[in-house]
Amino acid sequence: MAGVADEERVGLEDKLEEKSKELEGDQSLFELLQLCKDFANDHNLPADDCCICMCPFDDDEPYVKAICSHSFHCECLSRWIHDQRVQALDRESESPGCSSGG
């Protein structure tokens, strides 16, 4: 699992084994799946650093995961997008433009 330390993964395995013994013969599958889902939601931080600032992700920082699986702090991505727009506008104002005689 990306973003999950080995000791956390082992902890999940232990919880799953304990829960499966507790619920033997019951609707254990659904409860085990819910336990996994809750664990994944609680530990859902990217394993890699932000691709823009190269800093790790904290629990309280919002982040975005791109379709290519790269992750960015929302603030870093917002600043980067803003900077790209400003640079594009600067390039546009520096270029002589197109003049058609039509």
JSON list of C-alpha atoms in Angstrom, two decimals:
[
{"chain": "A", "resi": 1, "resn": "MET", "atom": "CA", "xyz": [0.00, 0.00, 0.00]},
{"chain": "A", "resi": 2, "resn": "ALA", "atom": "CA", "xyz": [1.46, 3.35, -1.00]},
{"chain": "A", "resi": 3, "resn": "GLY", "atom": "CA", "xyz": [1.73, 5.84, 1.81]},
{"chain": "A", "resi": 4, "resn": "VAL", "atom": "CA", "xyz": [1.45, 3.25, 4.58]},
{"chain": "A", "resi": 5, "resn": "ALA", "atom": "CA", "xyz": [4.43, 2.38, 6.77]},
{"chain": "A", "resi": 6, "resn": "ASP", "atom": "CA", "xyz": [5.23, -1.29, 7.33]},
{"chain": "A", "resi": 7, "resn": "GLU", "atom": "CA", "xyz": [4.30, -1.16, 11.02]},
{"chain": "A", "resi": 8, "resn": "GLU", "atom": "CA", "xyz": [0.91, 0.37, 10.13]},
{"chain": "A", "resi": 9, "resn": "ARG", "atom": "CA", "xyz": [0.31, -2.37, 7.55]},
{"chain": "A", "resi": 10, "resn": "VAL", "atom": "CA", "xyz": [1.22, -5.05, 10.10]},
{"chain": "A", "resi": 11, "resn": "GLY", "atom": "CA", "xyz": [-1.13, -3.37, 12.56]},
{"chain": "A", "resi": 12, "resn": "LEU", "atom": "CA", "xyz": [-3.93, -3.60, 10.00]},
{"chain": "A", "resi": 13, "resn": "GLU", "atom": "CA", "xyz": [-3.18, -7.27, 9.38]},
{"chain": "A", "resi": 14, "resn": "ASP", "atom": "CA", "xyz": [-3.35, -7.94, 13.12]},
{"chain": "A", "resi": 15, "resn": "LYS", "atom": "CA", "xyz": [-6.68, -6.09, 13.42]},
{"chain": "A", "resi": 16, "resn": "LEU", "atom": "CA", "xyz": [-8.08, -8.01, 10.45]},
{"chain": "A", "resi": 17, "resn": "GLU", "atom": "CA", "xyz": [-7.03, -11.35, 11.89]},
{"chain": "A", "resi": 18, "resn": "GLU", "atom": "CA", "xyz": [-8.47, -10.46, 15.31]},
{"chain": "A", "resi": 19, "resn": "LYS", "atom": "CA", "xyz": [-11.73, -9.22, 13.79]},
{"chain": "A", "resi": 20, "resn": "SER", "atom": "CA", "xyz": [-12.09, -12.30, 11.55]},
{"chain": "A", "resi": 21, "resn": "LYS", "atom": "CA", "xyz": [-11.75, -14.62, 14.56]},
{"chain": "A", "resi": 22, "resn": "GLU", "atom": "CA", "xyz": [-14.26, -12.51, 16.49]},
{"chain": "A", "resi": 23, "resn": "LEU", "atom": "CA", "xyz": [-16.80, -12.58, 13.65]},
{"chain": "A", "resi": 24, "resn": "GLU", "atom": "CA", "xyz": [-16.31, -16.15, 12.47]},
{"chain": "A", "resi": 25, "resn": "GLY", "atom": "CA", "xyz": [-19.50, -17.36, 10.79]},
{"chain": "A", "resi": 26, "resn": "ASP", "atom": "CA", "xyz": [-21.05, -13.89, 10.90]},
{"chain": "A", "resi": 27, "resn": "GLN", "atom": "CA", "xyz": [-21.17, -11.20, 8.22]},
{"chain": "A", "resi": 28, "resn": "SER", "atom": "CA", "xyz": [-17.47, -10.85, 8.80]},
{"chain": "A", "resi": 29, "resn": "LEU", "atom": "CA", "xyz": [-16.53, -10.13, 5.21]},
{"chain": "A", "resi": 30, "resn": "PHE", "atom": "CA", "xyz": [-18.48, -6.88, 5.13]},
{"chain": "A", "resi": 31, "resn": "GLU", "atom": "CA", "xyz": [-17.07, -5.76, 8.47]},
{"chain": "A", "resi": 32, "resn": "LEU", "atom": "CA", "xyz": [-13.54, -6.67, 7.40]},
{"chain": "A", "resi": 33, "resn": "LEU", "atom": "CA", "xyz": [-13.98, -4.67, 4.22]},
{"chain": "A", "resi": 34, "resn": "GLN", "atom": "CA", "xyz": [-15.24, -1.72, 6.26]},
{"chain": "A", "resi": 35, "resn": "LEU", "atom": "CA", "xyz": [-12.22, -2.02, 8.56]},
{"chain": "A", "resi": 36, "resn": "CYS", "atom": "CA", "xyz": [-9.91, -1.90, 5.52]},
{"chain": "A", "resi": 37, "resn": "LYS", "atom": "CA", "xyz": [-11.79, 1.05, 4.08]},
{"chain": "A", "resi": 38, "resn": "ASP", "atom": "CA", "xyz": [-11.58, 2.98, 7.36]},
{"chain": "A", "resi": 39, "resn": "PHE", "atom": "CA", "xyz": [-7.87, 2.19, 7.64]},
{"chain": "A", "resi": 40, "resn": "ALA", "atom": "CA", "xyz": [-7.20, 3.35, 4.07]},
{"chain": "A", "resi": 41, "resn": "ASN", "atom": "CA", "xyz": [-9.10, 6.59, 4.67]},
{"chain": "A", "resi": 42, "resn": "ASP", "atom": "CA", "xyz": [-7.20, 7.26, 7.90]},
{"chain": "A", "resi": 43, "resn": "HIS", "atom": "CA", "xyz": [-3.81, 6.65, 6.24]},
{"chain": "A", "resi": 44, "resn": "ASN", "atom": "CA", "xyz": [-4.51, 8.15, 2.84]},
{"chain": "A", "resi": 45, "resn": "LEU", "atom": "CA", "xyz": [-1.42, 10.31, 2.40]},
{"chain": "A", "resi": 46, "resn": "PRO", "atom": "CA", "xyz": [0.84, 10.07, -0.64]},
{"chain": "A", "resi": 47, "resn": "ALA", "atom": "CA", "xyz": [4.05, 8.13, -0.03]},
{"chain": "A", "resi": 48, "resn": "ASP", "atom": "CA", "xyz": [6.07, 10.55, -2.17]},
{"chain": "A", "resi": 49, "resn": "ASP", "atom": "CA", "xyz": [6.78, 14.23, -1.61]},
{"chain": "A", "resi": 50, "resn": "CYS", "atom": "CA", "xyz": [4.98, 17.09, -3.37]},
{"chain": "A", "resi": 51, "resn": "CYS", "atom": "CA", "xyz": [6.32, 17.26, -6.93]},
{"chain": "A", "resi": 52, "resn": "ILE", "atom": "CA", "xyz": [6.53, 21.07, -6.77]},
{"chain": "A", "resi": 53, "resn": "CYS", "atom": "CA", "xyz": [8.05, 21.94, -3.38]},
{"chain": "A", "resi": 54, "resn": "MET", "atom": "CA", "xyz": [9.56, 18.47, -2.76]},
{"chain": "A", "resi": 55, "resn": "CYS", "atom": "CA", "xyz": [8.25, 18.48, 0.85]},
{"chain": "A", "resi": 56, "resn": "PRO", "atom": "CA", "xyz": [6.32, 15.62, 2.49]},
{"chain": "A", "resi": 57, "resn": "PHE", "atom": "CA", "xyz": [2.57, 15.74, 3.07]},
{"chain": "A", "resi": 58, "resn": "ASP", "atom": "CA", "xyz": [1.12, 16.35, 6.53]},
{"chain": "A", "resi": 59, "resn": "ASP", "atom": "CA", "xyz": [-2.21, 15.01, 7.79]},
{"chain": "A", "resi": 60, "resn": "ASP", "atom": "CA", "xyz": [-3.80, 18.46, 7.87]},
{"chain": "A", "resi": 61, "resn": "GLU", "atom": "CA", "xyz": [-2.62, 19.69, 4.45]},
{"chain": "A", "resi": 62, "resn": "PRO", "atom": "CA", "xyz": [-4.99, 19.34, 1.50]},
{"chain": "A", "resi": 63, "resn": "TYR", "atom": "CA", "xyz": [-3.44, 17.74, -1.55]},
{"chain": "A", "resi": 64, "resn": "VAL", "atom": "CA", "xyz": [-4.33, 16.76, -5.11]},
{"chain": "A", "resi": 65, "resn": "LYS", "atom": "CA", "xyz": [-3.41, 13.52, -6.83]},
{"chain": "A", "resi": 66, "resn": "ALA", "atom": "CA", "xyz": [-3.15, 13.89, -10.60]},
{"chain": "A", "resi": 67, "resn": "ILE", "atom": "CA", "xyz": [-4.26, 11.23, -13.05]},
{"chain": "A", "resi": 68, "resn": "CYS", "atom": "CA", "xyz": [-0.57, 10.42, -13.56]},
{"chain": "A", "resi": 69, "resn": "SER", "atom": "CA", "xyz": [-0.34, 9.60, -9.82]},
{"chain": "A", "resi": 70, "resn": "HIS", "atom": "CA", "xyz": [1.83, 12.61, -8.98]},
{"chain": "A", "resi": 71, "resn": "SER", "atom": "CA", "xyz": [0.72, 14.41, -5.83]},
{"chain": "A", "resi": 72, "resn": "PHE", "atom": "CA", "xyz": [0.82, 18.13, -5.06]},
{"chain": "A", "resi": 73, "resn": "HIS", "atom": "CA", "xyz": [-0.02, 20.31, -2.09]},
{"chain": "A", "resi": 74, "resn": "CYS", "atom": "CA", "xyz": [-3.12, 22.30, -3.14]},
{"chain": "A", "resi": 75, "resn": "GLU", "atom": "CA", "xyz": [-1.34, 25.54, -2.27]},
{"chain": "A", "resi": 76, "resn": "CYS", "atom": "CA", "xyz": [1.73, 24.62, -4.34]},
{"chain": "A", "resi": 77, "resn": "LEU", "atom": "CA", "xyz": [-0.36, 23.64, -7.35]},
{"chain": "A", "resi": 78, "resn": "SER", "atom": "CA", "xyz": [-2.48, 26.78, -7.11]},
{"chain": "A", "resi": 79, "resn": "ARG", "atom": "CA", "xyz": [0.64, 28.97, -6.95]},
{"chain": "A", "resi": 80, "resn": "TRP", "atom": "CA", "xyz": [2.22, 27.09, -9.88]},
{"chain": "A", "resi": 81, "resn": "ILE", "atom": "CA", "xyz": [-0.90, 27.49, -12.05]},
{"chain": "A", "resi": 82, "resn": "HIS", "atom": "CA", "xyz": [-1.04, 31.20, -11.20]},
{"chain": "A", "resi": 83, "resn": "ASP", "atom": "CA", "xyz": [2.65, 31.63, -12.08]},
{"chain": "A", "resi": 84, "resn": "GLN", "atom": "CA", "xyz": [2.13, 29.85, -15.42]},
{"chain": "A", "resi": 85, "resn": "ARG", "atom": "CA", "xyz": [-0.72, 32.21, -16.31]},
{"chain": "A", "resi": 86, "resn": "VAL", "atom": "CA", "xyz": [1.31, 35.28, -15.38]},
{"chain": "A", "resi": 87, "resn": "GLN", "atom": "CA", "xyz": [4.25, 34.06, -17.45]},
{"chain": "A", "resi": 88, "resn": "ALA", "atom": "CA", "xyz": [1.95, 33.40, -20.42]},
{"chain": "A", "resi": 89, "resn": "LEU", "atom": "CA", "xyz": [0.51, 36.92, -20.15]},
{"chain": "A", "resi": 90, "resn": "ASP", "atom": "CA", "xyz": [4.01, 38.39, -19.93]},
{"chain": "A", "resi": 91, "resn": "ARG", "atom": "CA", "xyz": [5.08, 36.50, -23.06]},
{"chain": "A", "resi": 92, "resn": "GLU", "atom": "CA", "xyz": [1.93, 37.65, -24.87]},
{"chain": "A", "resi": 93, "resn": "SER", "atom": "CA", "xyz": [2.55, 41.32, -24.04]},
{"chain": "A", "resi": 94, "resn": "GLU", "atom": "CA", "xyz": [6.19, 41.04, -25.15]},
{"chain": "A", "resi": 95, "resn": "SER", "atom": "CA", "xyz": [5.39, 39.50, -28.55]},
{"chain": "A", "resi": 96, "resn": "PRO", "atom": "CA", "xyz": [4.62, 41.93, -31.37]},
{"chain": "A", "resi": 97, "resn": "GLY", "atom": "CA", "xyz": [1.34, 40.22, -32.20]},
{"chain": "A", "resi": 98, "resn": "CYS", "atom": "CA", "xyz": [-0.15, 39.36, -35.54]},
{"chain": "A", "resi": 99, "resn": "SER", "atom": "CA", "xyz": [-1.28, 42.10, -37.85]},
{"chain": "A", "resi": 100, "resn": "SER", "atom": "CA", "xyz": [-3.31, 41.06, -40.83]},
{"chain": "A", "resi": 101, "resn": "GLY", "atom": "CA", "xyz": [-4.00, 43.38, -43.70]},
{"chain": "A", "resi": 102, "resn": "GLY", "atom": "CA", "xyz": [-7.35, 41.72, -44.40]}
]
